Amino acid sequence: MAEEEGSEKESNDLNEQDPTLIHYIKGLSRLQQAPGKDGYAYTALDLTNKSLERIDLIKQYCYIQILNLSQNKIEDFSPLSELKYLVSVNIAENAIETIPTLCNVHLKAIDLTRNQITSLKDFQSDTVANLIVTENSLQSIDGIEQLPQLTTLIASINQISVLWSRDMDQLPDLPLEHLELNANALKSLHGIERFKHLKCLHLRDNQIQDVQDVSMLRPLKFLKVLDLTGNPVSEAEAYRQNIIILLSDLSILDTIPIEKEEVLTAAILKQEREAAEVNSVTNDAE
């Protein structure tokens, strides 16, 4: 009986508190040993769809490592800089227009899908490796040079017409391995050759016109996966063979694994073309 009364009192006390604070308390999980201390602390917080406009209270939960703030009305997430143990944060479907500099030394992943971001130029982080900015209003990926640890960038469904709008010499050698730019407005891949470590490139539903445009990918010796589905170039005659000839290290093209028979067919086609060119030069000389 005493336990029931105590539980009821605790519930009543919780209901009398600030509704926002209640969201925080109810969203806590993953009780673990606190870093550098003998006690325990919650390390995950889920505040999905709580109509939040501000997150000032977040500072009180300094041990949070995994944070979900999706489906709210947040415009400013700079208070996250107070969370020195933060590793991953989901801020999808909010009202973010600019990305502040984040100094969280353990932050690796951030999801900003479906916000109102027009540029990455103000975003700086020495630790972020995975960035998702799908369904925003980006026109280029300028700014990623300020993310020296970036290995995965997903920026599909934006308005990106050029990869890089400034002097290419200003773009450092980044460790980018996975790049998704589906459903944008890319006509040229100028600048892509600077991503020397790229292994996976998704360019579905853009405006890449011909194989000559794809030739910008030739310096990318680690590229194994390429998706050009929905681009005009994918409708060209002998498209698949031409891409295999051009990018001999590819393993998957347009989600379909490249078979040994295709590689052989492409090699024969290449030899025939080279022989035809030699004959043409010989005939011209005569």
PDB file of C-alpha atoms in Angstrom:
ATOM      1  CA  MET A   1       0.000   0.000   0.000  1.00  0.00           C
ATOM      2  CA  ALA A   2       2.823   2.360   0.894  1.00  0.00           C
ATOM      3  CA  GLU A   3       4.549   1.588  -2.420  1.00  0.00           C
ATOM      4  CA  GLU A   4       1.381   2.409  -4.362  1.00  0.00           C
ATOM      5  CA  GLU A   5       0.993   5.734  -2.537  1.00  0.00           C
ATOM      6  CA  GLY A   6       4.644   6.575  -3.206  1.00  0.00           C
ATOM      7  CA  SER A   7       4.297   5.749  -6.888  1.00  0.00           C
ATOM      8  CA  GLU A   8       1.121   7.837  -7.154  1.00  0.00           C
ATOM      9  CA  LYS A   9       2.811  10.807  -5.458  1.00  0.00           C
ATOM     10  CA  GLU A  10       5.785  10.565  -7.838  1.00  0.00           C
ATOM     11  CA  SER A  11       3.408  10.535 -10.817  1.00  0.00           C
ATOM     12  CA  ASN A  12       1.525  13.584  -9.504  1.00  0.00           C
ATOM     13  CA  ASP A  13       4.786  15.466  -8.901  1.00  0.00           C
ATOM     14  CA  LEU A  14       5.843  14.752 -12.485  1.00  0.00           C
ATOM     15  CA  ASN A  15       2.543  15.987 -13.896  1.00  0.00           C
ATOM     16  CA  GLU A  16       2.905  19.288 -12.011  1.00  0.00           C
ATOM     17  CA  GLN A  17       6.265  20.056 -13.621  1.00  0.00           C
ATOM     18  CA  ASP A  18       6.991  22.057 -16.784  1.00  0.00           C
ATOM     19  CA  PRO A  19       5.596  20.027 -19.746  1.00  0.00           C
ATOM     20  CA  THR A  20       8.853  20.516 -21.646  1.00  0.00           C
ATOM     21  CA  LEU A  21      10.860  19.137 -18.746  1.00  0.00           C
ATOM     22  CA  ILE A  22       8.529  16.138 -18.641  1.00  0.00           C
ATOM     23  CA  HIS A  23       9.340  15.439 -22.309  1.00  0.00           C
ATOM     24  CA  TYR A  24      13.020  15.422 -21.420  1.00  0.00           C
ATOM     25  CA  ILE A  25      12.584  13.133 -18.427  1.00  0.00           C
ATOM     26  CA  LYS A  26      10.406  10.649 -20.302  1.00  0.00           C
ATOM     27  CA  GLY A  27      12.753  10.632 -23.292  1.00  0.00           C
ATOM     28  CA  LEU A  28      15.829   9.507 -21.380  1.00  0.00           C
ATOM     29  CA  SER A  29      17.253   6.005 -21.862  1.00  0.00           C
ATOM     30  CA  ARG A  30      20.500   3.988 -21.940  1.00  0.00           C
ATOM     31  CA  LEU A  31      21.600   4.239 -18.319  1.00  0.00           C
ATOM     32  CA  GLN A  32      25.366   3.742 -18.317  1.00  0.00           C
ATOM     33  CA  GLN A  33      28.361   4.509 -16.187  1.00  0.00           C
ATOM     34  CA  ALA A  34      29.113   8.213 -16.428  1.00  0.00           C
ATOM     35  CA  PRO A  35      32.459   9.021 -18.084  1.00  0.00           C
ATOM     36  CA  GLY A  36      35.103   9.857 -15.512  1.00  0.00           C
ATOM     37  CA  LYS A  37      32.752   9.286 -12.575  1.00  0.00           C
ATOM     38  CA  ASP A  38      31.686   6.493 -10.241  1.00  0.00           C
ATOM     39  CA  GLY A  39      27.959   7.071 -10.799  1.00  0.00           C
ATOM     40  CA  TYR A  40      25.594   6.388 -13.695  1.00  0.00           C
ATOM     41  CA  ALA A  41      23.897   8.677 -16.221  1.00  0.00           C
ATOM     42  CA  TYR A  42      21.425   8.463 -19.091  1.00  0.00           C
ATOM     43  CA  THR A  43      23.243   8.632 -22.426  1.00  0.00           C
ATOM     44  CA  ALA A  44      20.338   8.721 -24.912  1.00  0.00           C
ATOM     45  CA  LEU A  45      17.504  11.214 -25.267  1.00  0.00           C
ATOM     46  CA  ASP A  46      14.536  10.999 -27.654  1.00  0.00           C
ATOM     47  CA  LEU A  47      12.529  14.213 -28.118  1.00  0.00           C
ATOM     48  CA  THR A  48      10.872  13.305 -31.407  1.00  0.00           C
ATOM     49  CA  ASN A  49       7.735  15.274 -32.322  1.00  0.00           C
ATOM     50  CA  LYS A  50       7.379  17.304 -29.114  1.00  0.00           C
ATOM     51  CA  SER A  51       6.667  20.702 -30.774  1.00  0.00           C
ATOM     52  CA  LEU A  52       9.923  22.064 -29.347  1.00  0.00           C
ATOM     53  CA  GLU A  53      11.107  25.485 -30.525  1.00  0.00           C
ATOM     54  CA  ARG A  54      14.083  25.799 -28.169  1.00  0.00           C
ATOM     55  CA  ILE A  55      16.444  23.277 -26.618  1.00  0.00           C
ATOM     56  CA  ASP A  56      18.072  25.321 -23.850  1.00  0.00           C
ATOM     57  CA  LEU A  57      17.269  22.615 -21.283  1.00  0.00           C
ATOM     58  CA  ILE A  58      19.545  20.222 -23.147  1.00  0.00           C
ATOM     59  CA  LYS A  59      22.538  21.665 -21.289  1.00  0.00           C
ATOM     60  CA  GLN A  60      21.401  19.886 -18.124  1.00  0.00           C
ATOM     61  CA  TYR A  61      21.969  16.482 -19.731  1.00  0.00           C
ATOM     62  CA  CYS A  62      25.688  16.696 -20.303  1.00  0.00           C
ATOM     63  CA  TYR A  63      26.272  12.941 -20.701  1.00  0.00           C
ATOM     64  CA  ILE A  64      23.957  12.469 -23.690  1.00  0.00           C
ATOM     65  CA  GLN A  65      25.651  10.604 -26.556  1.00  0.00           C
ATOM     66  CA  ILE A  66      22.700   9.810 -28.838  1.00  0.00           C
ATOM     67  CA  LEU A  67      20.077  12.507 -29.380  1.00  0.00           C
ATOM     68  CA  ASN A  68      16.897  12.574 -31.484  1.00  0.00           C
ATOM     69  CA  LEU A  69      15.314  16.008 -32.018  1.00  0.00           C
ATOM     70  CA  SER A  70      13.459  15.206 -35.236  1.00  0.00           C
ATOM     71  CA  GLN A  71      10.005  16.535 -36.135  1.00  0.00           C
ATOM     72  CA  ASN A  72      10.064  19.683 -34.012  1.00  0.00           C
ATOM     73  CA  LYS A  73      10.193  23.443 -34.710  1.00  0.00           C
ATOM     74  CA  ILE A  74      13.795  24.091 -33.757  1.00  0.00           C
ATOM     75  CA  GLU A  75      15.613  26.948 -35.514  1.00  0.00           C
ATOM     76  CA  ASP A  76      18.820  27.041 -33.469  1.00  0.00           C
ATOM     77  CA  PHE A  77      20.677  23.994 -32.218  1.00  0.00           C
ATOM     78  CA  SER A  78      23.836  25.735 -30.989  1.00  0.00           C
ATOM     79  CA  PRO A  79      23.079  24.620 -27.372  1.00  0.00           C
ATOM     80  CA  LEU A  80      24.265  21.181 -28.496  1.00  0.00           C
ATOM     81  CA  SER A  81      27.820  22.462 -28.167  1.00  0.00           C
ATOM     82  CA  GLU A  82      27.394  21.989 -24.412  1.00  0.00           C
ATOM     83  CA  LEU A  83      27.096  18.209 -24.842  1.00  0.00           C
ATOM     84  CA  LYS A  84      30.747  17.222 -24.861  1.00  0.00           C
ATOM     85  CA  TYR A  85      30.004  13.484 -25.121  1.00  0.00           C
ATOM     86  CA  LEU A  86      27.542  13.772 -28.022  1.00  0.00           C
ATOM     87  CA  VAL A  87      28.237  11.239 -30.785  1.00  0.00           C
ATOM     88  CA  SER A  88      25.120  11.228 -32.980  1.00  0.00           C
ATOM     89  CA  VAL A  89      22.233  13.677 -33.402  1.00  0.00           C
ATOM     90  CA  ASN A  90      19.090  13.584 -35.554  1.00  0.00           C
ATOM     91  CA  ILE A  91      17.606  17.050 -36.204  1.00  0.00           C
ATOM     92  CA  ALA A  92      15.555  16.095 -39.257  1.00  0.00           C
ATOM     93  CA  GLU A  93      12.294  17.891 -40.023  1.00  0.00           C
ATOM     94  CA  ASN A  94      12.842  21.119 -38.115  1.00  0.00           C
ATOM     95  CA  ALA A  95      13.227  24.778 -39.139  1.00  0.00           C
ATOM     96  CA  ILE A  96      17.020  24.982 -39.373  1.00  0.00           C
ATOM     97  CA  GLU A  97      18.333  27.538 -41.887  1.00  0.00           C
ATOM     98  CA  THR A  98      22.017  27.676 -40.958  1.00  0.00           C
ATOM     99  CA  ILE A  99      24.336  25.144 -39.338  1.00  0.00           C
ATOM    100  CA  PRO A 100      26.454  26.553 -36.510  1.00  0.00           C
ATOM    101  CA  THR A 101      30.011  25.557 -35.765  1.00  0.00           C
ATOM    102  CA  LEU A 102      29.985  22.538 -33.454  1.00  0.00           C
ATOM    103  CA  CYS A 103      32.923  21.886 -31.155  1.00  0.00           C
ATOM    104  CA  ASN A 104      31.713  18.560 -29.754  1.00  0.00           C
ATOM    105  CA  VAL A 105      34.886  16.495 -29.782  1.00  0.00           C
ATOM    106  CA  HIS A 106      33.091  13.139 -30.128  1.00  0.00           C
ATOM    107  CA  LEU A 107      30.385  14.110 -32.643  1.00  0.00           C
ATOM    108  CA  LYS A 108      30.448  11.774 -35.653  1.00  0.00           C
ATOM    109  CA  ALA A 109      27.002  11.859 -37.269  1.00  0.00           C
ATOM    110  CA  ILE A 110      24.354  14.511 -37.860  1.00  0.00           C
ATOM    111  CA  ASP A 111      21.059  14.196 -39.766  1.00  0.00           C
ATOM    112  CA  LEU A 112      19.525  17.466 -41.019  1.00  0.00           C
ATOM    113  CA  THR A 113      17.022  16.024 -43.493  1.00  0.00           C
ATOM    114  CA  ARG A 114      14.029  18.220 -44.394  1.00  0.00           C
ATOM    115  CA  ASN A 115      15.116  21.560 -43.020  1.00  0.00           C
ATOM    116  CA  GLN A 116      15.588  24.932 -44.734  1.00  0.00           C
ATOM    117  CA  ILE A 117      19.350  24.939 -45.184  1.00  0.00           C
ATOM    118  CA  THR A 118      20.666  26.890 -48.178  1.00  0.00           C
ATOM    119  CA  SER A 119      24.401  26.557 -47.568  1.00  0.00           C
ATOM    120  CA  LEU A 120      27.009  24.530 -45.697  1.00  0.00           C
ATOM    121  CA  LYS A 121      29.497  27.414 -45.622  1.00  0.00           C
ATOM    122  CA  ASP A 122      28.961  28.243 -41.931  1.00  0.00           C
ATOM    123  CA  PHE A 123      29.268  24.657 -40.755  1.00  0.00           C
ATOM    124  CA  GLN A 124      32.554  23.688 -39.140  1.00  0.00           C
ATOM    125  CA  SER A 125      33.443  20.510 -37.285  1.00  0.00           C
ATOM    126  CA  ASP A 126      36.722  18.691 -36.830  1.00  0.00           C
ATOM    127  CA  THR A 127      35.026  15.374 -36.032  1.00  0.00           C
ATOM    128  CA  VAL A 128      31.827  14.900 -38.096  1.00  0.00           C
ATOM    129  CA  ALA A 129      32.204  11.925 -40.447  1.00  0.00           C
ATOM    130  CA  ASN A 130      28.586  11.407 -41.568  1.00  0.00           C
ATOM    131  CA  LEU A 131      26.356  14.273 -42.703  1.00  0.00           C
ATOM    132  CA  ILE A 132      22.822  13.969 -44.100  1.00  0.00           C
ATOM    133  CA  VAL A 133      21.250  17.107 -45.602  1.00  0.00           C
ATOM    134  CA  THR A 134      18.648  15.542 -47.886  1.00  0.00           C
ATOM    135  CA  GLU A 135      15.617  17.662 -48.865  1.00  0.00           C
ATOM    136  CA  ASN A 136      17.003  21.115 -48.168  1.00  0.00           C
ATOM    137  CA  SER A 137      17.759  24.032 -50.515  1.00  0.00           C
ATOM    138  CA  LEU A 138      21.472  23.592 -51.195  1.00  0.00           C
ATOM    139  CA  GLN A 139      22.838  24.812 -54.536  1.00  0.00           C
ATOM    140  CA  SER A 140      26.353  23.424 -54.082  1.00  0.00           C
ATOM    141  CA  ILE A 141      28.347  21.515 -51.498  1.00  0.00           C
ATOM    142  CA  ASP A 142      30.628  24.455 -50.756  1.00  0.00           C
ATOM    143  CA  GLY A 143      31.612  24.284 -47.113  1.00  0.00           C
ATOM    144  CA  ILE A 144      32.563  20.637 -46.860  1.00  0.00           C
ATOM    145  CA  GLU A 145      36.199  21.710 -46.867  1.00  0.00           C
ATOM    146  CA  GLN A 146      35.570  22.707 -43.240  1.00  0.00           C
ATOM    147  CA  LEU A 147      34.737  19.086 -42.373  1.00  0.00           C
ATOM    148  CA  PRO A 148      38.156  17.393 -42.545  1.00  0.00           C
ATOM    149  CA  GLN A 149      36.881  14.011 -41.256  1.00  0.00           C
ATOM    150  CA  LEU A 150      33.852  13.750 -43.574  1.00  0.00           C
ATOM    151  CA  THR A 151      33.561  10.276 -45.129  1.00  0.00           C
ATOM    152  CA  THR A 152      29.825  10.172 -45.962  1.00  0.00           C
ATOM    153  CA  LEU A 153      27.727  12.990 -47.426  1.00  0.00           C
ATOM    154  CA  ILE A 154      24.081  12.456 -48.378  1.00  0.00           C
ATOM    155  CA  ALA A 155      22.650  15.564 -50.040  1.00  0.00           C
ATOM    156  CA  SER A 156      19.908  14.212 -52.288  1.00  0.00           C
ATOM    157  CA  ILE A 157      16.788  16.187 -53.272  1.00  0.00           C
ATOM    158  CA  ASN A 158      18.298  19.663 -53.173  1.00  0.00           C
ATOM    159  CA  GLN A 159      18.961  22.228 -55.913  1.00  0.00           C
ATOM    160  CA  ILE A 160      22.616  21.425 -56.461  1.00  0.00           C
ATOM    161  CA  SER A 161      23.685  22.426 -59.968  1.00  0.00           C
ATOM    162  CA  VAL A 162      27.452  22.535 -59.372  1.00  0.00           C
ATOM    163  CA  LEU A 163      29.567  20.610 -56.919  1.00  0.00           C
ATOM    164  CA  TRP A 164      31.889  23.447 -56.097  1.00  0.00           C
ATOM    165  CA  SER A 165      31.348  27.102 -57.001  1.00  0.00           C
ATOM    166  CA  ARG A 166      34.769  28.417 -56.001  1.00  0.00           C
ATOM    167  CA  ASP A 167      38.392  27.895 -57.033  1.00  0.00           C
ATOM    168  CA  MET A 168      39.043  24.153 -57.035  1.00  0.00           C
ATOM    169  CA  ASP A 169      42.488  24.788 -55.538  1.00  0.00           C
ATOM    170  CA  GLN A 170      40.730  25.758 -52.300  1.00  0.00           C
ATOM    171  CA  LEU A 171      39.253  22.272 -51.948  1.00  0.00           C
ATOM    172  CA  PRO A 172      41.531  20.111 -49.773  1.00  0.00           C
ATOM    173  CA  ASP A 173      42.033  16.378 -50.064  1.00  0.00           C
ATOM    174  CA  LEU A 174      39.033  15.060 -48.121  1.00  0.00           C
ATOM    175  CA  PRO A 175      38.522  11.440 -46.964  1.00  0.00           C
ATOM    176  CA  LEU A 176      35.052  11.348 -48.575  1.00  0.00           C
ATOM    177  CA  GLU A 177      34.141   7.759 -49.522  1.00  0.00           C
ATOM    178  CA  HIS A 178      30.353   7.803 -49.941  1.00  0.00           C
ATOM    179  CA  LEU A 179      28.519  10.586 -51.786  1.00  0.00           C
ATOM    180  CA  GLU A 180      24.805  10.704 -52.607  1.00  0.00           C
ATOM    181  CA  LEU A 181      23.491  13.565 -54.757  1.00  0.00           C
ATOM    182  CA  ASN A 182      20.343  11.986 -56.178  1.00  0.00           C
ATOM    183  CA  ALA A 183      17.555  14.183 -57.558  1.00  0.00           C
ATOM    184  CA  ASN A 184      19.514  17.399 -57.978  1.00  0.00           C
ATOM    185  CA  ALA A 185      20.296  19.512 -61.053  1.00  0.00           C
ATOM    186  CA  LEU A 186      23.858  18.458 -61.842  1.00  0.00           C
ATOM    187  CA  LYS A 187      24.946  18.831 -65.458  1.00  0.00           C
ATOM    188  CA  SER A 188      28.673  18.670 -64.796  1.00  0.00           C
ATOM    189  CA  LEU A 189      30.867  16.652 -62.453  1.00  0.00           C
ATOM    190  CA  HIS A 190      33.654  19.213 -62.514  1.00  0.00           C
ATOM    191  CA  GLY A 191      35.528  18.975 -59.236  1.00  0.00           C
ATOM    192  CA  ILE A 192      34.558  15.386 -58.470  1.00  0.00           C
ATOM    193  CA  GLU A 193      38.111  14.287 -59.267  1.00  0.00           C
ATOM    194  CA  ARG A 194      39.264  15.931 -56.025  1.00  0.00           C
ATOM    195  CA  PHE A 195      37.471  13.246 -54.000  1.00  0.00           C
ATOM    196  CA  LYS A 196      40.236  10.709 -54.549  1.00  0.00           C
ATOM    197  CA  HIS A 197      39.006   8.288 -51.885  1.00  0.00           C
ATOM    198  CA  LEU A 198      35.458   8.007 -53.244  1.00  0.00           C
ATOM    199  CA  LYS A 199      34.127   4.428 -53.331  1.00  0.00           C
ATOM    200  CA  CYS A 200      30.392   4.927 -53.784  1.00  0.00           C
ATOM    201  CA  LEU A 201      28.701   7.644 -55.879  1.00  0.00           C
ATOM    202  CA  HIS A 202      24.939   8.006 -56.322  1.00  0.00           C
ATOM    203  CA  LEU A 203      23.836  10.522 -58.980  1.00  0.00           C
ATOM    204  CA  ARG A 204      20.381   9.204 -59.824  1.00  0.00           C
ATOM    205  CA  ASP A 205      17.946  11.653 -61.501  1.00  0.00           C
ATOM    206  CA  ASN A 206      20.309  14.474 -62.427  1.00  0.00           C
ATOM    207  CA  GLN A 207      21.105  16.021 -65.831  1.00  0.00           C
ATOM    208  CA  ILE A 208      24.367  14.327 -66.819  1.00  0.00           C
ATOM    209  CA  GLN A 209      24.206  14.320 -70.612  1.00  0.00           C
ATOM    210  CA  ASP A 210      26.893  12.064 -72.073  1.00  0.00           C
ATOM    211  CA  VAL A 211      29.808   9.759 -71.410  1.00  0.00           C
ATOM    212  CA  GLN A 212      32.257  12.624 -71.784  1.00  0.00           C
ATOM    213  CA  ASP A 213      30.782  14.168 -68.622  1.00  0.00           C
ATOM    214  CA  VAL A 214      31.300  10.868 -66.793  1.00  0.00           C
ATOM    215  CA  SER A 215      34.973  10.841 -67.826  1.00  0.00           C
ATOM    216  CA  MET A 216      35.622  13.205 -64.898  1.00  0.00           C
ATOM    217  CA  LEU A 217      35.409  10.081 -62.732  1.00  0.00           C
ATOM    218  CA  ARG A 218      38.411   8.361 -64.301  1.00  0.00           C
ATOM    219  CA  PRO A 219      40.932   9.572 -61.675  1.00  0.00           C
ATOM    220  CA  LEU A 220      38.847   7.941 -58.914  1.00  0.00           C
ATOM    221  CA  LYS A 221      40.673   4.630 -58.665  1.00  0.00           C
ATOM    222  CA  PHE A 222      38.739   3.433 -55.596  1.00  0.00           C
ATOM    223  CA  LEU A 223      35.277   3.980 -57.107  1.00  0.00           C
ATOM    224  CA  LYS A 224      33.317   0.708 -57.050  1.00  0.00           C
ATOM    225  CA  VAL A 225      29.654   1.761 -57.055  1.00  0.00           C
ATOM    226  CA  LEU A 226      28.081   4.257 -59.468  1.00  0.00           C
ATOM    227  CA  ASP A 227      24.414   5.053 -60.066  1.00  0.00           C
ATOM    228  CA  LEU A 228      23.478   7.255 -63.034  1.00  0.00           C
ATOM    229  CA  THR A 229      19.911   5.997 -63.415  1.00  0.00           C
ATOM    230  CA  GLY A 230      17.534   8.683 -64.629  1.00  0.00           C
ATOM    231  CA  ASN A 231      20.226  10.818 -66.289  1.00  0.00           C
ATOM    232  CA  PRO A 232      20.125  11.442 -70.065  1.00  0.00           C
ATOM    233  CA  VAL A 233      23.458   9.634 -70.425  1.00  0.00           C
ATOM    234  CA  SER A 234      21.858   6.380 -69.247  1.00  0.00           C
ATOM    235  CA  GLU A 235      19.649   6.391 -72.362  1.00  0.00           C
ATOM    236  CA  ALA A 236      22.587   6.605 -74.781  1.00  0.00           C
ATOM    237  CA  GLU A 237      23.441   3.752 -77.132  1.00  0.00           C
ATOM    238  CA  ALA A 238      25.882   1.217 -75.649  1.00  0.00           C
ATOM    239  CA  TYR A 239      25.751   3.211 -72.410  1.00  0.00           C
ATOM    240  CA  ARG A 240      26.604   0.380 -70.068  1.00  0.00           C
ATOM    241  CA  GLN A 241      29.513  -0.897 -72.172  1.00  0.00           C
ATOM    242  CA  ASN A 242      30.883   2.631 -72.525  1.00  0.00           C
ATOM    243  CA  ILE A 243      30.846   3.219 -68.766  1.00  0.00           C
ATOM    244  CA  ILE A 244      32.541  -0.129 -68.124  1.00  0.00           C
ATOM    245  CA  ILE A 245      35.254   0.772 -70.647  1.00  0.00           C
ATOM    246  CA  LEU A 246      35.699   4.183 -69.058  1.00  0.00           C
ATOM    247  CA  LEU A 247      35.693   3.006 -65.427  1.00  0.00           C
ATOM    248  CA  SER A 248      37.273  -0.429 -65.462  1.00  0.00           C
ATOM    249  CA  ASP A 249      37.368  -0.785 -61.659  1.00  0.00           C
ATOM    250  CA  LEU A 250      33.593  -0.484 -61.160  1.00  0.00           C
ATOM    251  CA  SER A 251      31.764  -3.377 -59.480  1.00  0.00           C
ATOM    252  CA  ILE A 252      28.181  -2.090 -59.566  1.00  0.00           C
ATOM    253  CA  LEU A 253      26.573   0.209 -62.133  1.00  0.00           C
ATOM    254  CA  ASP A 254      23.034   1.516 -61.650  1.00  0.00           C
ATOM    255  CA  THR A 255      22.432  -0.959 -58.793  1.00  0.00           C
ATOM    256  CA  ILE A 256      23.287  -3.927 -61.076  1.00  0.00           C
ATOM    257  CA  PRO A 257      26.522  -5.883 -60.479  1.00  0.00           C
ATOM    258  CA  ILE A 258      28.885  -5.872 -63.449  1.00  0.00           C
ATOM    259  CA  GLU A 259      29.301  -9.434 -64.752  1.00  0.00           C
ATOM    260  CA  LYS A 260      32.498 -10.910 -66.194  1.00  0.00           C
ATOM    261  CA  GLU A 261      30.778 -11.311 -69.550  1.00  0.00           C
ATOM    262  CA  GLU A 262      30.074  -7.568 -69.633  1.00  0.00           C
ATOM    263  CA  VAL A 263      33.708  -6.787 -68.899  1.00  0.00           C
ATOM    264  CA  LEU A 264      34.779  -9.093 -71.740  1.00  0.00           C
ATOM    265  CA  THR A 265      32.269  -7.570 -74.162  1.00  0.00           C
ATOM    266  CA  ALA A 266      33.414  -4.070 -73.226  1.00  0.00           C
ATOM    267  CA  ALA A 267      37.062  -5.044 -73.733  1.00  0.00           C
ATOM    268  CA  ILE A 268      36.310  -6.407 -77.216  1.00  0.00           C
ATOM    269  CA  LEU A 269      34.381  -3.250 -78.096  1.00  0.00           C
ATOM    270  CA  LYS A 270      37.307  -1.139 -76.912  1.00  0.00           C
ATOM    271  CA  GLN A 271      39.750  -3.117 -79.062  1.00  0.00           C
ATOM    272  CA  GLU A 272      37.513  -2.765 -82.104  1.00  0.00           C
ATOM    273  CA  ARG A 273      37.315   0.992 -81.627  1.00  0.00           C
ATOM    274  CA  GLU A 274      41.073   1.301 -81.194  1.00  0.00           C
ATOM    275  CA  ALA A 275      41.654  -0.755 -84.342  1.00  0.00           C
ATOM    276  CA  ALA A 276      39.187   1.411 -86.246  1.00  0.00           C
ATOM    277  CA  GLU A 277      41.020   4.547 -85.114  1.00  0.00           C
ATOM    278  CA  VAL A 278      44.366   3.126 -86.273  1.00  0.00           C
ATOM    279  CA  ASN A 279      42.896   2.254 -89.676  1.00  0.00           C
ATOM    280  CA  SER A 280      41.396   5.716 -89.951  1.00  0.00           C
ATOM    281  CA  VAL A 281      44.743   7.392 -89.228  1.00  0.00           C
ATOM    282  CA  THR A 282      46.503   5.098 -91.727  1.00  0.00           C
ATOM    283  CA  ASN A 283      43.979   5.859 -94.452  1.00  0.00           C
ATOM    284  CA  ASP A 284      44.269   9.590 -93.823  1.00  0.00           C
ATOM    285  CA  ALA A 285      48.052   9.371 -94.084  1.00  0.00           C
ATOM    286  CA  GLU A 286      47.791   7.637 -97.444  1.00  0.00           C
TER     287      GLU A 286
END
